[in-house]
mmCIF file of C-alpha atoms in Angstrom:
data_model
loop_
_atom_site.group_PDB
_atom_site.id
_atom_site.type_symbol
_atom_site.label_atom_id
_atom_site.label_comp_id
_atom_site.label_asym_id
_atom_site.label_seq_id
_atom_site.Cartn_x
_atom_site.Cartn_y
_atom_site.Cartn_z
ATOM 1 C CA UNK A 1 59.712 -40.594 -1.248
ATOM 2 C CA UNK A 2 56.352 -39.262 -0.108
ATOM 3 C CA UNK A 3 55.259 -35.654 -1.389
ATOM 4 C CA UNK A 4 55.131 -33.207 1.537
ATOM 5 C CA UNK A 5 52.231 -30.532 1.555
ATOM 6 C CA UNK A 6 54.891 -27.814 0.829
ATOM 7 C CA UNK A 7 55.962 -29.731 -2.472
ATOM 8 C CA UNK A 8 52.703 -30.396 -3.469
ATOM 9 C CA UNK A 9 51.996 -29.378 -7.354
ATOM 10 C CA UNK A 10 48.302 -28.689 -8.210
ATOM 11 C CA UNK A 11 46.842 -28.699 -11.921
ATOM 12 C CA UNK A 12 44.414 -25.883 -11.626
ATOM 13 C CA UNK A 13 41.830 -26.036 -14.305
ATOM 14 C CA UNK A 14 39.127 -23.423 -15.201
ATOM 15 C CA UNK A 15 36.174 -24.654 -17.579
ATOM 16 C CA UNK A 16 34.502 -21.765 -19.261
ATOM 17 C CA UNK A 17 31.839 -21.431 -21.905
ATOM 18 C CA UNK A 18 34.403 -20.065 -24.470
ATOM 19 C CA UNK A 19 37.791 -21.575 -23.115
ATOM 20 C CA UNK A 20 39.256 -24.050 -20.847
ATOM 21 C CA UNK A 21 42.513 -22.710 -19.007
ATOM 22 C CA UNK A 22 45.118 -24.262 -16.843
ATOM 23 C CA UNK A 23 48.288 -24.000 -15.008
ATOM 24 C CA UNK A 24 50.375 -25.490 -12.246
ATOM 25 C CA UNK A 25 50.375 -24.351 -8.806
ATOM 26 C CA UNK A 26 52.236 -24.845 -5.263
ATOM 27 C CA UNK A 27 50.596 -25.275 -2.374
ATOM 28 C CA UNK A 28 50.666 -21.358 -1.625
ATOM 29 C CA UNK A 29 49.006 -20.856 -4.883
ATOM 30 C CA UNK A 30 51.861 -19.427 -6.664
ATOM 31 C CA UNK A 31 52.074 -20.185 -10.466
ATOM 32 C CA UNK A 32 54.867 -22.659 -11.648
ATOM 33 C CA UNK A 33 54.201 -22.203 -15.511
ATOM 34 C CA UNK A 34 52.467 -19.905 -17.721
ATOM 35 C CA UNK A 35 48.513 -19.840 -18.277
ATOM 36 C CA UNK A 36 47.638 -21.809 -21.454
ATOM 37 C CA UNK A 37 44.121 -22.508 -22.751
ATOM 38 C CA UNK A 38 42.005 -24.222 -25.421
ATOM 39 C CA UNK A 39 38.915 -23.469 -26.850
ATOM 40 C CA UNK A 40 35.748 -25.151 -25.319
ATOM 41 C CA UNK A 41 34.603 -27.962 -27.687
ATOM 42 C CA UNK A 42 31.464 -27.813 -29.422
ATOM 43 C CA UNK A 43 29.282 -29.708 -28.417
ATOM 44 C CA UNK A 44 30.750 -29.502 -24.610
ATOM 45 C CA UNK A 45 29.944 -32.968 -23.661
ATOM 46 C CA UNK A 46 31.734 -34.318 -20.756
ATOM 47 C CA UNK A 47 33.784 -36.667 -23.188
ATOM 48 C CA UNK A 48 34.855 -33.667 -25.444
ATOM 49 C CA UNK A 49 35.664 -31.394 -22.541
ATOM 50 C CA UNK A 50 38.082 -33.980 -20.656
ATOM 51 C CA UNK A 51 39.454 -34.753 -24.023
ATOM 52 C CA UNK A 52 40.423 -31.102 -24.298
ATOM 53 C CA UNK A 53 41.706 -31.020 -20.699
ATOM 54 C CA UNK A 54 44.009 -33.898 -21.674
ATOM 55 C CA UNK A 55 45.336 -32.290 -24.698
ATOM 56 C CA UNK A 56 45.857 -29.017 -22.748
ATOM 57 C CA UNK A 57 48.033 -30.528 -20.157
ATOM 58 C CA UNK A 58 49.664 -33.164 -22.007
ATOM 59 C CA UNK A 59 53.054 -31.271 -21.879
ATOM 60 C CA UNK A 60 52.575 -29.864 -18.094
ATOM 61 C CA UNK A 61 55.164 -30.389 -15.738
ATOM 62 C CA UNK A 62 54.418 -33.252 -13.141
ATOM 63 C CA UNK A 63 51.572 -32.561 -10.874
ATOM 64 C CA UNK A 64 50.006 -34.239 -7.432
ATOM 65 C CA UNK A 65 46.410 -33.141 -7.315
ATOM 66 C CA UNK A 66 43.985 -31.571 -9.597
ATOM 67 C CA UNK A 67 41.363 -28.682 -8.753
ATOM 68 C CA UNK A 68 38.565 -27.720 -11.491
ATOM 69 C CA UNK A 69 36.407 -24.684 -11.417
ATOM 70 C CA UNK A 70 33.351 -25.814 -13.423
ATOM 71 C CA UNK A 71 30.489 -23.465 -14.618
ATOM 72 C CA UNK A 72 27.605 -25.067 -12.799
ATOM 73 C CA UNK A 73 26.249 -26.539 -9.534
ATOM 74 C CA UNK A 74 28.712 -29.289 -8.380
ATOM 75 C CA UNK A 75 27.983 -31.671 -5.584
ATOM 76 C CA UNK A 76 30.933 -33.509 -4.276
ATOM 77 C CA UNK A 77 32.372 -33.740 -7.464
ATOM 78 C CA UNK A 78 29.367 -34.674 -9.324
ATOM 79 C CA UNK A 79 28.055 -31.958 -11.790
ATOM 80 C CA UNK A 80 24.419 -31.152 -11.378
ATOM 81 C CA UNK A 81 23.705 -28.350 -13.798
ATOM 82 C CA UNK A 82 25.779 -26.726 -16.558
ATOM 83 C CA UNK A 83 23.421 -23.870 -18.017
ATOM 84 C CA UNK A 84 26.373 -22.588 -20.216
ATOM 85 C CA UNK A 85 27.370 -25.796 -21.594
ATOM 86 C CA UNK A 86 24.560 -28.293 -21.573
ATOM 87 C CA UNK A 87 22.787 -29.675 -18.264
ATOM 88 C CA UNK A 88 21.284 -32.334 -20.518
ATOM 89 C CA UNK A 89 24.633 -33.723 -21.287
ATOM 90 C CA UNK A 90 26.336 -33.068 -18.019
ATOM 91 C CA UNK A 91 23.546 -33.960 -15.324
ATOM 92 C CA UNK A 92 24.829 -36.244 -12.540
ATOM 93 C CA UNK A 93 28.188 -36.676 -14.450
ATOM 94 C CA UNK A 94 30.859 -37.275 -11.696
ATOM 95 C CA UNK A 95 33.529 -34.965 -13.121
ATOM 96 C CA UNK A 96 35.843 -35.548 -10.115
ATOM 97 C CA UNK A 97 36.186 -39.416 -10.538
ATOM 98 C CA UNK A 98 36.524 -39.218 -14.361
ATOM 99 C CA UNK A 99 39.340 -36.897 -14.510
ATOM 100 C CA UNK A 100 40.868 -38.646 -11.263
ATOM 101 C CA UNK A 101 40.876 -41.807 -13.581
ATOM 102 C CA UNK A 102 41.791 -39.913 -17.016
ATOM 103 C CA UNK A 103 44.783 -38.045 -15.425
ATOM 104 C CA UNK A 104 45.742 -40.277 -12.382
ATOM 105 C CA UNK A 105 45.887 -37.976 -9.665
ATOM 106 C CA UNK A 106 43.259 -36.940 -6.934
ATOM 107 C CA UNK A 107 40.690 -34.506 -8.240
ATOM 108 C CA UNK A 108 38.316 -31.787 -6.698
ATOM 109 C CA UNK A 109 35.650 -29.945 -8.596
ATOM 110 C CA UNK A 110 33.782 -26.741 -7.291
ATOM 111 C CA UNK A 111 32.043 -24.134 -9.157
ATOM 112 C CA UNK A 112 33.926 -21.754 -10.995
ATOM 113 C CA UNK A 113 32.693 -19.006 -8.980
ATOM 114 C CA UNK A 114 33.490 -20.830 -5.775
ATOM 115 C CA UNK A 115 37.165 -21.441 -6.873
ATOM 116 C CA UNK A 116 37.773 -18.050 -8.073
ATOM 117 C CA UNK A 117 36.315 -16.711 -4.611
ATOM 118 C CA UNK A 118 38.880 -18.777 -2.758
ATOM 119 C CA UNK A 119 41.629 -17.349 -4.809
ATOM 120 C CA UNK A 120 40.615 -13.667 -4.195
ATOM 121 C CA UNK A 121 39.106 -13.190 -0.946
ATOM 122 C CA UNK A 122 40.898 -11.522 2.312
ATOM 123 C CA UNK A 123 39.183 -14.111 4.399
ATOM 124 C CA UNK A 124 37.574 -11.573 6.681
ATOM 125 C CA UNK A 125 33.912 -11.271 7.179
ATOM 126 C CA UNK A 126 31.232 -12.035 4.439
ATOM 127 C CA UNK A 127 32.421 -11.545 1.059
ATOM 128 C CA UNK A 128 30.718 -12.274 -2.351
ATOM 129 C CA UNK A 129 32.290 -12.981 -5.545
ATOM 130 C CA UNK A 130 30.701 -12.580 -8.783
ATOM 131 C CA UNK A 131 31.913 -13.416 -12.402
ATOM 132 C CA UNK A 132 30.659 -11.522 -15.457
ATOM 133 C CA UNK A 133 31.153 -14.072 -18.329
ATOM 134 C CA UNK A 134 29.162 -16.406 -20.529
ATOM 135 C CA UNK A 135 26.622 -16.388 -17.502
ATOM 136 C CA UNK A 136 26.520 -14.702 -14.104
ATOM 137 C CA UNK A 137 28.501 -16.719 -11.477
ATOM 138 C CA UNK A 138 28.232 -16.170 -7.620
ATOM 139 C CA UNK A 139 30.151 -17.393 -4.561
ATOM 140 C CA UNK A 140 29.645 -16.254 -1.021
ATOM 141 C CA UNK A 141 32.506 -16.795 1.665
ATOM 142 C CA UNK A 142 32.214 -16.353 5.417
ATOM 143 C CA UNK A 143 35.892 -15.956 7.098
ATOM 144 C CA UNK A 144 37.517 -17.413 4.091
ATOM 145 C CA UNK A 145 35.363 -20.319 4.092
ATOM 146 C CA UNK A 146 32.756 -21.370 1.245
ATOM 147 C CA UNK A 147 29.109 -21.257 2.199
ATOM 148 C CA UNK A 148 26.950 -24.004 0.373
ATOM 149 C CA UNK A 149 26.709 -22.665 -3.362
ATOM 150 C CA UNK A 150 23.792 -20.553 -4.613
ATOM 151 C CA UNK A 151 22.268 -20.761 -7.978
ATOM 152 C CA UNK A 152 21.809 -17.208 -7.620
ATOM 153 C CA UNK A 153 21.918 -16.509 -11.583
ATOM 154 C CA UNK A 154 18.851 -18.572 -12.121
ATOM 155 C CA UNK A 155 16.709 -16.287 -10.058
ATOM 156 C CA UNK A 156 14.476 -14.098 -12.308
ATOM 157 C CA UNK A 157 15.362 -10.248 -12.613
ATOM 158 C CA UNK A 158 12.886 -7.838 -14.084
ATOM 159 C CA UNK A 159 11.242 -9.308 -17.371
ATOM 160 C CA UNK A 160 14.127 -11.701 -17.790
ATOM 161 C CA UNK A 161 13.954 -15.521 -16.755
ATOM 162 C CA UNK A 162 17.211 -14.972 -15.124
ATOM 163 C CA UNK A 163 20.309 -12.931 -14.182
ATOM 164 C CA UNK A 164 22.233 -15.259 -16.915
ATOM 165 C CA UNK A 165 19.779 -13.770 -19.422
ATOM 166 C CA UNK A 166 19.531 -10.373 -17.873
ATOM 167 C CA UNK A 167 23.554 -9.492 -17.904
ATOM 168 C CA UNK A 168 25.068 -12.528 -19.577
ATOM 169 C CA UNK A 169 26.867 -12.640 -22.850
ATOM 170 C CA UNK A 170 23.650 -13.207 -24.790
ATOM 171 C CA UNK A 171 22.213 -9.996 -23.285
ATOM 172 C CA UNK A 172 25.324 -7.957 -24.265
ATOM 173 C CA UNK A 173 25.317 -9.307 -27.714
ATOM 174 C CA UNK A 174 21.588 -8.103 -27.981
ATOM 175 C CA UNK A 175 21.696 -4.806 -26.052
ATOM 176 C CA UNK A 176 25.292 -3.633 -26.057
ATOM 177 C CA UNK A 177 27.430 -2.485 -23.317
ATOM 178 C CA UNK A 178 25.842 0.762 -22.565
ATOM 179 C CA UNK A 179 22.508 -0.703 -21.708
ATOM 180 C CA UNK A 180 24.393 -3.525 -20.110
ATOM 181 C CA UNK A 181 26.231 -1.166 -17.653
ATOM 182 C CA UNK A 182 23.157 0.433 -16.816
ATOM 183 C CA UNK A 183 21.392 -3.135 -15.936
ATOM 184 C CA UNK A 184 24.681 -3.943 -13.706
ATOM 185 C CA UNK A 185 23.905 -0.714 -11.623
ATOM 186 C CA UNK A 186 20.532 -2.298 -10.841
ATOM 187 C CA UNK A 187 22.236 -5.530 -10.140
ATOM 188 C CA UNK A 188 24.603 -4.387 -7.589
ATOM 189 C CA UNK A 189 21.750 -2.611 -5.821
ATOM 190 C CA UNK A 190 20.152 -6.013 -5.486
ATOM 191 C CA UNK A 191 23.142 -7.645 -4.243
ATOM 192 C CA UNK A 192 23.955 -4.922 -1.718
ATOM 193 C CA UNK A 193 20.220 -5.437 -0.237
ATOM 194 C CA UNK A 194 20.218 -9.148 -0.197
ATOM 195 C CA UNK A 195 23.748 -10.211 0.990
ATOM 196 C CA UNK A 196 24.788 -7.041 3.092
ATOM 197 C CA UNK A 197 28.411 -8.321 2.270
ATOM 198 C CA UNK A 198 31.389 -6.785 3.525
ATOM 199 C CA UNK A 199 33.420 -6.830 0.342
ATOM 200 C CA UNK A 200 32.459 -7.911 -3.269
ATOM 201 C CA UNK A 201 34.744 -8.988 -5.682
ATOM 202 C CA UNK A 202 34.031 -8.864 -9.671
ATOM 203 C CA UNK A 203 35.671 -11.323 -12.042
ATOM 204 C CA UNK A 204 35.135 -12.735 -15.355
ATOM 205 C CA UNK A 205 35.865 -11.543 -18.812
ATOM 206 C CA UNK A 206 33.320 -8.880 -19.114
ATOM 207 C CA UNK A 207 34.389 -7.097 -15.760
ATOM 208 C CA UNK A 208 36.774 -4.820 -17.370
ATOM 209 C CA UNK A 209 33.673 -3.309 -19.362
ATOM 210 C CA UNK A 210 32.104 -1.845 -16.310
ATOM 211 C CA UNK A 211 32.366 2.037 -17.146
ATOM 212 C CA UNK A 212 30.982 3.394 -13.569
ATOM 213 C CA UNK A 213 32.946 4.123 -10.461
ATOM 214 C CA UNK A 214 32.553 1.013 -8.086
ATOM 215 C CA UNK A 215 32.080 1.324 -4.217
ATOM 216 C CA UNK A 216 35.082 1.258 -1.893
ATOM 217 C CA UNK A 217 34.224 -2.223 -0.683
ATOM 218 C CA UNK A 218 34.362 -3.381 -4.521
ATOM 219 C CA UNK A 219 37.065 -4.550 -6.444
ATOM 220 C CA UNK A 220 37.806 -5.925 -10.209
ATOM 221 C CA UNK A 221 39.989 -9.185 -10.018
ATOM 222 C CA UNK A 222 41.609 -11.181 -12.649
ATOM 223 C CA UNK A 223 40.913 -14.687 -13.808
ATOM 224 C CA UNK A 224 44.440 -15.372 -13.078
ATOM 225 C CA UNK A 225 43.873 -14.408 -9.315
ATOM 226 C CA UNK A 226 40.534 -16.759 -9.332
ATOM 227 C CA UNK A 227 42.418 -19.694 -10.878
ATOM 228 C CA UNK A 228 45.059 -19.578 -7.812
ATOM 229 C CA UNK A 229 41.905 -20.787 -5.653
ATOM 230 C CA UNK A 230 42.649 -24.372 -6.836
ATOM 231 C CA UNK A 231 45.638 -24.423 -4.123
ATOM 232 C CA UNK A 232 43.151 -23.564 -1.369
ATOM 233 C CA UNK A 233 40.987 -26.715 -2.344
ATOM 234 C CA UNK A 234 44.075 -28.570 -0.955
ATOM 235 C CA UNK A 235 44.582 -26.826 2.284
ATOM 236 C CA UNK A 236 44.280 -29.268 4.656
ATOM 237 C CA UNK A 237 43.502 -26.834 7.664
ATOM 238 C CA UNK A 238 41.045 -24.796 5.769
ATOM 239 C CA UNK A 239 39.256 -27.006 3.456
ATOM 240 C CA UNK A 240 36.103 -25.532 2.201
ATOM 241 C CA UNK A 241 33.020 -27.267 3.462
ATOM 242 C CA UNK A 242 31.620 -27.647 -0.052
ATOM 243 C CA UNK A 243 34.820 -29.538 -1.547
ATOM 244 C CA UNK A 244 34.433 -32.966 -1.929
ATOM 245 C CA UNK A 245 36.759 -35.488 -0.060
ATOM 246 C CA UNK A 246 39.227 -37.154 -2.727
ATOM 247 C CA UNK A 247 38.759 -40.740 -3.566
ATOM 248 C CA UNK A 248 41.139 -42.848 -1.318
ATOM 249 C CA UNK A 249 44.479 -43.730 -3.127
ATOM 250 C CA UNK A 250 45.506 -47.351 -2.998
#
């Protein structure tokens, strides 16, 4: 019997610098099981990460599609950069194709901030999503549609070579959260000026370390909210422009 859209079960994976998380969603983005996670392997090569994903999902219920959020620039399922894993190991690696072959279901891969954005936005106006974790992720959506992924985190900021180095995990370990919060205030002012967003969503493991009051059009969201964006990748009537077409099934 052919699976209808309402019956689709989607394996949603979030690959992070410290952990790889996964769950099963229905087409509405509702969780069908609790989240599970494993430590991101070292070295975080494609082979090791795929092996970790296979171990993570080996006892998961059956799924029909796969959505993956990856910490880097991804074009049509192919990784172009992986600054917090190793661009040298990942450059031009077709992650969508490899997971399709290894796990047996059509796979779509997008930047992790893009996938989180799909999961949390209201779908009205220009909405910016940032993730504060190992690095600094950004996603921009207009009326719920992903705009081409911008590697904004690699822009220089102040005396730092990039936003990743200015407010990423390395900066926190070196400077502490008090100074990091002062830096975040500066970053938010820049984001307001550059993007003129209608709404800003803040995710990632360090989002709850912000100690100052946020503007009314700013909101902290959870990783659990973000991973639900995996379901949106498979909505045929609202397919994000940056999501690759799945490989044709034989």
